[in-house]
Amino acid sequence: MSKQTSSIVQDSLNALYDDESFLPDLKNGTREKAFTSLVSILSTPNHVNKSFLRVTLENEKVIRIPAFRVQHNNILGPYKGGIRFHESVNEEEVINLASLMTLKNALHQVPFGGGKGGVVINPREFDVKELNLICKKYIQYFSEILGPDKDIPAPDVGTGDREMDWMMGEYKSIRPGSRYRGSFTGKSVVNGGSLGRREATGKGVYYTFRYMLHDFIQSQRKWLEERNNIFAKTALDHSDKDLTLAIQGFGNVGSIAALEAYRCNYLNNKIVAVSDRNVTLYNSDGLDIPALVKITAANKGDLPTSDEELTNAEVKAKIMDRADVLSLDTDVLVLAALEDQVHAKNVQDVKARIIVEGANSPVTAEADKILSDNGVIIVPDILANAGGVIVSYYEWLQGRDTQFYTEEEVYKKQFDKMKETFDTILPQFFGDPHPLRQNCYIHAVSKLSTVLYRQGKLY
Ligand code: NAD
C-alpha cells in the first residue's frame, strides 16, 4: 500500500477510534488491540502472486514477461480489479491499486473485495497474435486463483474488451464445465459483457462532478451558504458560472468524461483543453470533442499531433506540450491518465480550483495537502471513478443470471448507486473540515472494519 493510502487508512482509523458510536462494544485495551489489528489487516494484501510469463514471439525468440495478480482483501466478496498492461507496472503499484479497489468497493457498497493485475509490457510493441498469447499465458499461470467467486479481473490501462474476451476464452478451455460468464467483466457485449460497461467509468466521473456542482448545490444551497468552510465556498463560487475544463488523458475514461461534459445541459461547460501521452490541444473558445473522439478512434487512440491532422479533422486547436494541460488557467482539471501526475514539483503551477480524479492516485500526498489547504476541492478516485466496477458488478450479476439489462437500465442502476454514496458523503464533507478523500476513506474503512469485526477477524 502506498504511503498516501496507508496514512489515510491510519488517519481514518484514528478518527474512528475516538468515535464512541463506532464499534461501541470495543472498549479500552480490547479496542486498542482491535484497532492495531485493523491497521495491520487493511494495510497488507492477502496475496501477492507473481510469475514470469514464457512467451514465444512471432520472430521465434522466447521472452519472460513479469506479471502480477495481487489480492488485497476479500472480506466483502470476491477480489475484483483490472489488469494493466504497461511498461512501468511494478509490484508496489499493483498492491496500491488493489488496496484502492478494496476501499472503493467498500465505499460504494459493491459486494466485492479488492484485487489488481499487471503485466510489464508496452502493448504497442506487440502484434495481435503476441498479445493474444500473452493474455492466454496470464490465464494459464493464474487460472487457479481466478474465478467468478474468487477473483474477477476487468480491463485497465492498456487492456480492453478484446483482452477480456481472450482471457475468458482461455479460462473456459482450462476449466471445462466450470462457471465462466462471471469470471471476467468488461467483456464485449456479444460475449456476455454489459451494455454501458465501456462508458461506465467516464460517465461516472462526470456524473460525480455534476452531482456535486449542480444537483447537490441546487437542493442544499441554503445549508451550504451557512457553512463557513473553504470547500463550501469553492463549490458555491463555481456553481453559477460558465466553467472552463481541462482534461488530462483522452483514453476510455477521459474521452467519455469529455463527451459527457460537452453534452451536459445542467452546467455551462467549455472544454478548452484535452491531452494524451503526446500532446495537449487547446482552444479558448472550446474544443470540438465529438470530432476529437472520432479522430482518435481512427488513430489508434492518439490525439492529432500536427496542424495538418487537425485541419483534416476540421478541429481548431493549438498544439502544446503534453504537460501544459496541468497548468492552464481553468476552473476544473480532470485527471484521467496515470498516477502521480500532480506532485510536489508542479503543484504550484496548478490553477484549477476543482480537480476530479478519473485516474487512480493522480495526485501525490504532498500535492494533495497543499491543494486542500488552499481550498481546492479534489474529488478523489475512489469516489469518482467507481462507475466501472459498479457496472462490472451488474455485468457479473447478468452473467450469473443470464438475464441482460438494457443500456438505460444499466445507467440508471449505476447512477442510483453512486447517488446513494454521494448523499452520504457530501453532507459530511461540506459539514466538517476534512478533505473529501478523508471523508471517503473514513466511510470505507468504517464499513470494512465493522464487517471484519462481525466476522470475528480481529481476535
Ligand atoms: P486508456 O489507456 O484508455 O487511456 C489512457 C490515456 O492517458 C490515453 O489517452 C493516453 O495517451 C494518456 N496518457 C498516457 N500517459 C500519459 C502521460 N504521461 N500524460 C498524459 N496523458 C497520458 O486508460 P483508461 O482506461 O482511460 O484509464 C485511465 C485511468 O483511469 C487509469 O489510471 C486507470 O487505472 C483509471 N481507471 C480506469 C477505469 C476503466 O474502467 N477504464 C476504471 C477506473 C479507473
Coordinates of C-alpha atoms and ligand atoms in Angstrom, one line a residue:
M1 CA 0.0 0.0 0.0
S2 CA 1.4 3.4 -0.9
K3 CA 2.4 5.8 1.9
Q4 CA -0.5 8.1 1.0
T5 CA -3.1 5.3 1.1
S6 CA -1.7 3.7 4.3
S7 CA -1.5 7.1 6.1
I8 CA -5.1 7.9 5.2
V9 CA -6.2 4.5 6.4
Q10 CA -4.3 5.1 9.6
D11 CA -5.9 8.6 9.9
S12 CA -9.3 7.2 9.3
L13 CA -8.9 4.6 12.0
N14 CA -7.6 7.3 14.4
A15 CA -10.8 9.3 13.7
L16 CA -12.9 6.2 14.2
Y17 CA -11.1 5.2 17.4
D18 CA -12.3 8.4 19.0
D19 CA -15.9 8.0 17.7
E20 CA -17.7 6.2 20.6
S21 CA -20.6 5.2 18.4
F22 CA -18.3 3.2 16.2
L23 CA -17.9 -0.4 17.4
P24 CA -19.1 0.6 20.9
D25 CA -18.6 -3.0 22.3
L26 CA -14.9 -2.5 21.9
K27 CA -13.5 -0.6 24.9
N28 CA -10.1 0.2 26.5
G29 CA -7.5 -2.4 25.9
T30 CA -9.7 -4.5 23.6
R31 CA -10.4 -1.5 21.5
E32 CA -6.7 -0.7 21.2
K33 CA -5.8 -4.3 20.2
A34 CA -8.7 -4.4 17.6
F35 CA -7.6 -1.2 16.0
T36 CA -3.9 -2.3 15.8
S37 CA -5.2 -5.5 14.1
L38 CA -7.3 -3.3 11.7
V39 CA -4.2 -1.3 10.6
S40 CA -2.3 -4.5 10.0
I41 CA -5.1 -6.2 8.0
L42 CA -6.1 -3.2 5.9
S43 CA -2.6 -2.1 5.0
T44 CA -1.4 -5.5 3.8
P45 CA -2.5 -7.6 0.8
N46 CA -3.7 -11.1 1.4
H47 CA -1.7 -12.5 -1.5
V48 CA 0.9 -11.2 -4.0
N49 CA 1.0 -13.6 -6.9
K50 CA 3.9 -13.1 -9.3
S51 CA 5.0 -15.0 -12.4
F52 CA 7.3 -14.6 -15.4
L53 CA 5.2 -15.5 -18.4
R54 CA 7.1 -17.5 -21.0
V55 CA 6.1 -16.2 -24.4
T56 CA 7.4 -17.1 -27.9
L57 CA 7.3 -14.1 -30.1
E58 CA 6.5 -14.1 -33.8
N59 CA 10.2 -13.9 -34.6
E60 CA 10.6 -17.2 -32.5
K61 CA 12.5 -15.5 -29.7
V62 CA 11.4 -16.6 -26.3
I63 CA 10.9 -13.9 -23.6
R64 CA 9.9 -13.9 -20.0
I65 CA 7.4 -11.2 -19.0
P66 CA 6.8 -10.2 -15.3
A67 CA 3.1 -10.5 -14.4
F68 CA 1.2 -9.9 -11.2
R69 CA -2.1 -10.6 -9.6
V70 CA -2.5 -9.0 -6.2
Q71 CA -5.4 -10.0 -3.9
H72 CA -5.7 -7.3 -1.3
N73 CA -8.8 -8.1 0.7
N74 CA -11.9 -10.2 0.2
I75 CA -13.9 -9.6 3.4
L76 CA -16.7 -8.1 1.3
G77 CA -16.7 -10.6 -1.5
P78 CA -14.5 -12.0 -4.3
Y79 CA -11.4 -10.0 -5.2
K80 CA -12.1 -7.6 -8.1
G81 CA -9.9 -5.3 -10.2
G82 CA -8.4 -4.6 -13.6
I83 CA -5.4 -6.0 -15.3
R84 CA -3.0 -3.3 -16.5
F85 CA -0.6 -3.7 -19.5
H86 CA 2.1 -1.0 -19.1
E87 CA 5.8 -0.9 -19.2
S88 CA 6.1 0.8 -15.8
V89 CA 3.9 -1.7 -13.9
N90 CA 5.6 -2.9 -10.7
E91 CA 4.7 -4.8 -7.6
E92 CA 4.2 -1.8 -5.3
E93 CA 1.9 -0.1 -7.8
V94 CA -0.2 -3.2 -8.2
I95 CA -0.5 -3.6 -4.4
N96 CA -1.6 0.0 -4.1
L97 CA -4.1 -0.2 -6.9
A98 CA -5.5 -3.5 -5.3
S99 CA -5.9 -1.8 -1.9
L100 CA -7.7 1.2 -3.6
M101 CA -10.2 -1.4 -5.1
T102 CA -10.9 -2.7 -1.6
L103 CA -11.7 0.8 -0.4
K104 CA -13.7 1.8 -3.5
N105 CA -15.9 -1.3 -3.3
A106 CA -16.5 -0.7 0.4
L107 CA -17.3 3.0 -0.2
H108 CA -19.9 2.2 -2.8
Q109 CA -21.4 -0.9 -1.2
V110 CA -20.3 -3.2 -4.0
P111 CA -20.1 -6.8 -2.6
F112 CA -16.5 -7.3 -3.9
G113 CA -13.1 -7.2 -2.4
G114 CA -10.0 -5.6 -3.9
G115 CA -7.6 -7.0 -6.4
K116 CA -5.4 -5.9 -9.3
G117 CA -3.3 -7.4 -12.1
G118 CA -0.4 -6.1 -14.1
V119 CA 1.8 -7.2 -17.0
V120 CA 5.0 -5.4 -17.6
I121 CA 4.8 -4.7 -21.3
N122 CA 4.2 -1.8 -23.7
P123 CA 1.3 -3.4 -25.6
R124 CA 2.1 -1.2 -28.6
E125 CA 5.3 -3.1 -29.1
F126 CA 3.5 -6.5 -29.7
D127 CA 1.4 -7.6 -32.6
V128 CA -2.1 -9.0 -32.2
K129 CA -1.1 -12.7 -32.1
E130 CA 1.6 -12.0 -29.5
L131 CA -0.9 -10.0 -27.3
N132 CA -3.4 -12.9 -27.6
L133 CA -0.6 -15.3 -26.5
I134 CA 0.3 -13.0 -23.5
C135 CA -3.4 -13.0 -22.4
K136 CA -3.6 -16.8 -22.6
K137 CA -0.4 -17.2 -20.7
Y138 CA -1.6 -14.9 -18.0
I139 CA -4.6 -17.1 -17.5
Q140 CA -2.6 -20.3 -17.7
Y141 CA -0.3 -19.0 -14.9
F142 CA -3.1 -17.6 -12.7
S143 CA -6.3 -19.6 -13.5
E144 CA -6.2 -21.5 -10.2
I145 CA -6.7 -18.3 -8.2
L146 CA -9.3 -16.7 -10.6
G147 CA -13.0 -17.4 -11.0
P148 CA -16.5 -15.8 -10.5
D149 CA -16.5 -16.5 -6.8
K150 CA -12.8 -16.0 -6.2
D151 CA -11.2 -13.2 -8.2
I152 CA -12.7 -11.4 -11.2
P153 CA -10.4 -9.3 -13.4
A154 CA -11.5 -6.4 -15.7
P155 CA -9.8 -4.1 -18.1
D156 CA -7.4 -1.3 -17.1
V157 CA -4.8 0.8 -18.8
G158 CA -3.6 -1.0 -21.9
T159 CA -6.4 -3.6 -21.9
G160 CA -10.0 -3.6 -23.1
D161 CA -12.9 -5.9 -24.1
R162 CA -10.7 -7.8 -26.6
E163 CA -8.3 -8.9 -23.9
M164 CA -11.1 -9.8 -21.5
D165 CA -12.8 -11.9 -24.2
W166 CA -9.5 -13.7 -24.9
M167 CA -8.9 -14.3 -21.2
M168 CA -12.4 -15.6 -20.6
G169 CA -12.0 -18.0 -23.6
E170 CA -8.8 -19.4 -22.2
Y171 CA -10.3 -19.7 -18.7
K172 CA -13.1 -21.7 -20.2
S173 CA -10.8 -24.0 -22.0
I174 CA -8.6 -24.6 -19.0
R175 CA -11.5 -25.2 -16.6
P176 CA -14.1 -27.0 -18.7
G177 CA -17.5 -27.3 -17.1
S178 CA -16.9 -24.5 -14.5
R179 CA -18.9 -21.3 -14.4
Y180 CA -17.2 -18.9 -16.6
R181 CA -19.5 -16.0 -17.5
G182 CA -18.8 -14.1 -14.3
S183 CA -15.1 -14.8 -14.4
F184 CA -14.2 -11.6 -16.2
T185 CA -16.0 -8.3 -16.6
G186 CA -15.5 -5.6 -19.2
K187 CA -16.1 -8.2 -22.0
S188 CA -17.6 -7.3 -25.3
V189 CA -21.4 -7.2 -25.3
V190 CA -21.6 -10.1 -27.8
N191 CA -19.5 -12.2 -25.5
G192 CA -21.6 -11.6 -22.3
G193 CA -20.4 -8.1 -21.5
S194 CA -22.8 -5.5 -20.2
L195 CA -24.2 -2.7 -22.3
G196 CA -22.8 0.5 -20.9
R197 CA -19.7 -1.0 -19.3
R198 CA -17.3 0.7 -21.7
E199 CA -18.7 4.1 -21.0
A200 CA -19.4 3.5 -17.2
T201 CA -16.2 4.9 -15.7
G202 CA -16.1 8.1 -17.8
K203 CA -19.8 8.7 -17.3
G204 CA -19.5 8.2 -13.6
V205 CA -16.5 10.5 -13.4
Y206 CA -18.5 13.3 -15.0
Y207 CA -21.7 12.4 -13.0
T208 CA -19.8 12.8 -9.7
F209 CA -18.6 16.3 -10.7
R210 CA -22.1 17.3 -12.0
Y211 CA -23.9 15.9 -9.0
M212 CA -21.7 17.9 -6.6
L213 CA -21.7 21.2 -8.5
H214 CA -25.3 21.1 -9.7
D215 CA -27.7 18.6 -8.1
F216 CA -26.3 18.8 -4.6
I217 CA -25.9 22.6 -4.6
Q218 CA -29.4 23.1 -6.0
S219 CA -31.0 21.1 -3.2
Q220 CA -28.7 22.3 -0.4
R221 CA -27.7 25.8 -1.3
K222 CA -29.0 27.5 1.8
W223 CA -27.4 24.9 4.1
L224 CA -24.1 25.3 2.2
E225 CA -24.2 29.0 2.5
E226 CA -24.5 28.7 6.2
R227 CA -21.4 26.5 6.3
N228 CA -18.3 28.5 7.0
N229 CA -15.7 26.4 5.3
I230 CA -13.3 26.8 2.4
F231 CA -14.7 23.8 0.4
A232 CA -18.3 25.1 0.6
K233 CA -17.0 28.4 -0.7
T234 CA -15.1 26.8 -3.6
A235 CA -18.2 24.8 -4.6
L236 CA -20.6 27.8 -4.3
D237 CA -18.2 30.1 -6.3
H238 CA -18.3 27.6 -9.2
S239 CA -22.0 26.7 -9.1
D240 CA -23.5 29.5 -11.1
K241 CA -20.8 30.4 -13.6
D242 CA -19.6 29.3 -17.0
L243 CA -17.0 26.7 -16.4
T244 CA -13.8 26.0 -18.2
L245 CA -12.4 22.5 -18.1
A246 CA -9.1 20.8 -19.0
I247 CA -8.9 17.0 -19.3
Q248 CA -5.7 15.1 -19.0
G249 CA -5.9 11.7 -20.7
F250 CA -8.1 11.1 -23.7
G251 CA -8.5 7.3 -23.5
N252 CA -11.5 5.4 -22.3
V253 CA -12.1 7.4 -19.1
G254 CA -11.0 10.9 -20.3
S255 CA -12.8 10.9 -23.7
I256 CA -16.1 9.7 -22.3
A257 CA -15.9 12.2 -19.4
A258 CA -15.2 14.9 -22.0
L259 CA -18.1 13.9 -24.1
E260 CA -20.4 13.9 -21.1
A261 CA -19.2 17.4 -20.1
Y262 CA -19.6 18.6 -23.7
R263 CA -23.2 17.4 -23.9
C264 CA -24.3 18.3 -20.4
N265 CA -27.3 20.6 -20.1
Y266 CA -27.0 21.1 -16.3
L267 CA -23.8 23.1 -16.3
N268 CA -22.3 25.6 -18.8
N269 CA -19.1 23.7 -19.6
K270 CA -16.4 24.7 -22.1
I271 CA -13.7 22.1 -22.6
V272 CA -10.7 24.2 -23.5
A273 CA -8.0 21.6 -23.3
V274 CA -7.5 17.8 -23.7
S275 CA -4.2 15.9 -23.6
D276 CA -2.8 12.5 -24.1
R277 CA 0.7 10.8 -24.0
N278 CA 1.8 13.0 -26.9
V279 CA 0.2 16.4 -26.8
T280 CA -2.1 19.0 -25.2
L281 CA -4.7 20.5 -27.6
Y282 CA -6.0 23.9 -26.5
N283 CA -8.8 26.2 -27.8
S284 CA -10.0 29.1 -25.6
D285 CA -13.4 29.0 -27.4
G286 CA -13.9 25.3 -26.6
L287 CA -12.8 22.1 -28.4
D288 CA -15.0 20.1 -30.7
I289 CA -15.0 16.9 -28.5
P290 CA -17.1 14.7 -30.8
A291 CA -14.8 15.4 -33.7
L292 CA -11.7 14.6 -31.5
V293 CA -13.3 11.3 -30.3
K294 CA -13.9 10.3 -33.9
I295 CA -10.3 11.1 -35.0
T296 CA -8.7 9.4 -32.0
A297 CA -10.7 6.2 -32.7
A298 CA -9.3 6.2 -36.2
N299 CA -5.8 7.0 -35.0
K300 CA -5.1 4.0 -32.6
G301 CA -6.4 6.1 -29.7
D302 CA -4.0 9.1 -30.1
L303 CA -5.0 12.7 -30.4
P304 CA -3.8 14.6 -33.6
T305 CA -0.2 15.8 -33.2
S306 CA 0.1 18.1 -36.2
D307 CA -1.7 21.1 -37.7
E308 CA -2.3 19.0 -40.8
E309 CA -4.1 16.3 -38.9
L310 CA -6.2 18.9 -37.1
T311 CA -7.1 20.6 -40.4
N312 CA -8.1 17.3 -41.9
A313 CA -10.3 16.6 -38.9
E314 CA -11.7 20.2 -39.1
V315 CA -10.7 20.8 -35.5
K316 CA -9.4 24.2 -34.4
A317 CA -6.8 23.9 -31.7
K318 CA -3.3 25.0 -30.7
I319 CA -0.8 22.2 -30.1
M320 CA 1.0 22.4 -26.8
D321 CA 3.3 20.2 -24.7
R322 CA 1.5 17.3 -23.1
A323 CA 2.3 18.6 -19.5
D324 CA 0.8 22.0 -20.3
V325 CA -2.7 20.7 -19.6
L326 CA -1.9 20.7 -15.9
S327 CA -1.1 24.4 -15.5
L328 CA -3.7 26.0 -17.7
D329 CA -6.0 28.7 -16.2
T330 CA -9.2 26.6 -16.0
D331 CA -11.8 26.2 -13.3
V332 CA -11.7 22.4 -13.4
L333 CA -9.0 19.9 -14.1
V334 CA -10.0 16.3 -14.8
L335 CA -7.1 13.8 -14.4
A336 CA -7.8 10.7 -16.4
A337 CA -4.3 9.4 -17.4
L338 CA -2.0 7.9 -14.9
E339 CA -0.9 8.1 -11.2
D340 CA 1.4 10.8 -9.7
Q341 CA 0.7 13.5 -12.3
V342 CA 0.3 16.4 -9.9
H343 CA 3.2 16.3 -7.4
A344 CA 5.3 18.5 -5.1
K345 CA 7.3 19.9 -8.1
N346 CA 4.4 21.0 -10.3
V347 CA 1.6 21.6 -7.8
Q348 CA 2.2 25.4 -7.6
D349 CA 1.5 25.6 -11.3
V350 CA -2.0 24.1 -11.0
K351 CA -4.6 26.9 -11.2
A352 CA -7.8 24.8 -11.2
R353 CA -10.0 25.1 -8.1
I354 CA -11.7 21.8 -8.7
I355 CA -9.8 18.6 -9.5
V356 CA -11.6 15.4 -10.5
E357 CA -9.6 12.2 -10.3
G358 CA -10.7 9.9 -13.1
A359 CA -7.4 8.1 -12.9
N360 CA -6.2 6.2 -9.8
S361 CA -3.9 8.2 -7.5
P362 CA -3.1 11.0 -10.0
V363 CA -2.3 13.5 -7.1
T364 CA 0.5 12.7 -4.7
A365 CA 0.1 13.1 -0.9
E366 CA 2.3 16.2 -0.8
A367 CA 0.4 17.9 -3.6
D368 CA -3.0 16.8 -2.2
K369 CA -2.2 18.5 1.1
I370 CA -1.0 21.8 -0.5
L371 CA -4.1 22.0 -2.7
S372 CA -6.6 21.0 0.0
D373 CA -5.1 23.6 2.4
N374 CA -5.8 26.2 -0.3
G375 CA -9.5 25.2 -0.6
V376 CA -9.1 23.3 -3.8
I377 CA -11.7 20.5 -4.0
I378 CA -10.2 17.2 -5.0
V379 CA -12.9 14.7 -5.9
P380 CA -10.9 11.5 -5.2
D381 CA -10.5 8.4 -7.3
I382 CA -12.4 6.1 -5.0
L383 CA -15.5 8.4 -5.2
A384 CA -15.3 9.5 -8.9
N385 CA -14.1 6.5 -10.9
A386 CA -16.1 3.7 -9.4
G387 CA -18.6 3.6 -12.3
G388 CA -16.5 0.8 -14.0
V389 CA -16.5 -1.5 -11.0
I390 CA -20.2 -0.8 -10.3
V391 CA -21.2 -1.7 -13.8
S392 CA -18.8 -4.7 -13.6
Y393 CA -20.9 -5.8 -10.6
Y394 CA -24.0 -5.6 -12.8
E395 CA -22.2 -7.5 -15.6
W396 CA -21.3 -10.2 -13.1
L397 CA -24.9 -10.4 -11.9
Q398 CA -26.2 -10.5 -15.5
G399 CA -23.7 -13.3 -16.3
R400 CA -24.7 -15.3 -13.3
D401 CA -28.4 -15.0 -14.0
T402 CA -28.1 -14.9 -17.8
Q403 CA -30.6 -12.1 -17.8
F404 CA -29.5 -9.0 -19.5
Y405 CA -30.4 -5.3 -18.9
T406 CA -30.9 -2.5 -21.4
E407 CA -28.4 0.3 -21.6
E408 CA -30.9 2.6 -19.8
E409 CA -31.3 0.1 -17.0
V410 CA -27.6 -0.2 -16.6
Y411 CA -27.0 3.6 -16.4
K412 CA -30.0 4.1 -14.0
K413 CA -28.6 1.4 -11.7
Q414 CA -25.1 2.9 -11.8
F415 CA -26.2 6.4 -11.1
D416 CA -28.6 5.4 -8.4
K417 CA -25.8 3.5 -6.7
M418 CA -23.4 6.4 -7.0
K419 CA -26.0 8.9 -5.8
E420 CA -26.5 6.8 -2.6
T421 CA -22.8 7.2 -1.9
F422 CA -22.8 11.0 -2.7
D423 CA -25.8 11.6 -0.4
T424 CA -23.9 10.0 2.5
I425 CA -20.5 11.6 1.7
L426 CA -21.2 15.1 0.5
P427 CA -23.1 16.4 3.6
Q428 CA -20.3 15.0 5.8
F429 CA -17.7 16.7 3.6
F430 CA -19.3 20.1 3.5
G431 CA -20.3 19.8 7.1
D432 CA -16.8 19.2 8.5
P433 CA -13.4 20.4 7.6
H434 CA -11.8 17.1 6.3
P435 CA -10.9 16.9 2.6
L436 CA -13.3 14.8 0.6
R437 CA -10.7 12.0 0.2
Q438 CA -10.5 11.7 4.0
N439 CA -14.3 11.5 4.3
C440 CA -14.5 8.7 1.7
Y441 CA -11.8 6.7 3.4
I442 CA -13.4 7.1 6.8
H443 CA -16.6 5.7 5.4
A444 CA -14.9 2.8 3.5
V445 CA -12.7 1.9 6.5
S446 CA -15.6 2.0 8.8
K447 CA -17.6 -0.4 6.6
L448 CA -14.6 -2.8 6.2
S449 CA -13.7 -2.7 9.9
T450 CA -17.3 -3.4 11.0
V451 CA -17.5 -6.4 8.7
L452 CA -14.1 -7.7 9.8
Y453 CA -15.2 -7.3 13.5
R454 CA -18.6 -9.0 12.8
Q455 CA -16.8 -11.9 11.1
G456 CA -14.6 -12.4 14.1
K457 CA -11.3 -11.4 12.3
L458 CA -10.0 -9.1 15.0
Y459 CA -9.1 -11.7 17.6
Ligands
NAD1 P1 -6.6 4.3 -21.5 O1 -5.3 3.5 -21.8 O2 -7.8 4.1 -22.4 O3 -6.2 5.9 -21.7 C1 -5.1 6.5 -21.0 C2 -4.9 7.9 -21.6 O4 -3.9 8.6 -20.9 C3 -4.5 7.9 -23.1 O5 -5.1 9.0 -23.7 C4 -3.0 8.1 -23.0 O6 -2.5 8.7 -24.2 C5 -2.9 9.1 -21.9 N1 -1.6 9.1 -21.3 C6 -0.7 8.1 -21.1 N2 0.4 8.6 -20.5 C7 0.2 9.9 -20.3 C8 1.0 11.0 -19.8 N3 2.2 10.8 -19.4 N4 0.5 12.3 -19.9 C9 -0.7 12.5 -20.4 N5 -1.5 11.5 -20.8 C10 -1.1 10.3 -20.8 O7 -6.9 4.1 -20.0 P2 -8.2 4.4 -19.2 O8 -9.0 3.1 -19.2 O9 -8.9 5.6 -19.8 O10 -7.7 4.7 -17.8 C11 -7.2 5.9 -17.4 C12 -7.0 5.9 -15.9 O11 -8.3 5.7 -15.2 C13 -6.1 4.9 -15.3 O12 -5.4 5.4 -14.1 C14 -7.0 3.8 -14.8 O13 -6.4 3.0 -13.8 C15 -8.2 4.6 -14.3 N6 -9.4 3.8 -14.3 C16 -9.9 3.3 -15.4 C17 -11.1 2.6 -15.4 C18 -11.7 2.0 -16.6 O14 -12.9 1.4 -16.5 N7 -11.1 2.1 -17.8 C19 -11.8 2.4 -14.1 C20 -11.2 3.0 -13.0 C21 -10.0 3.7 -13.1

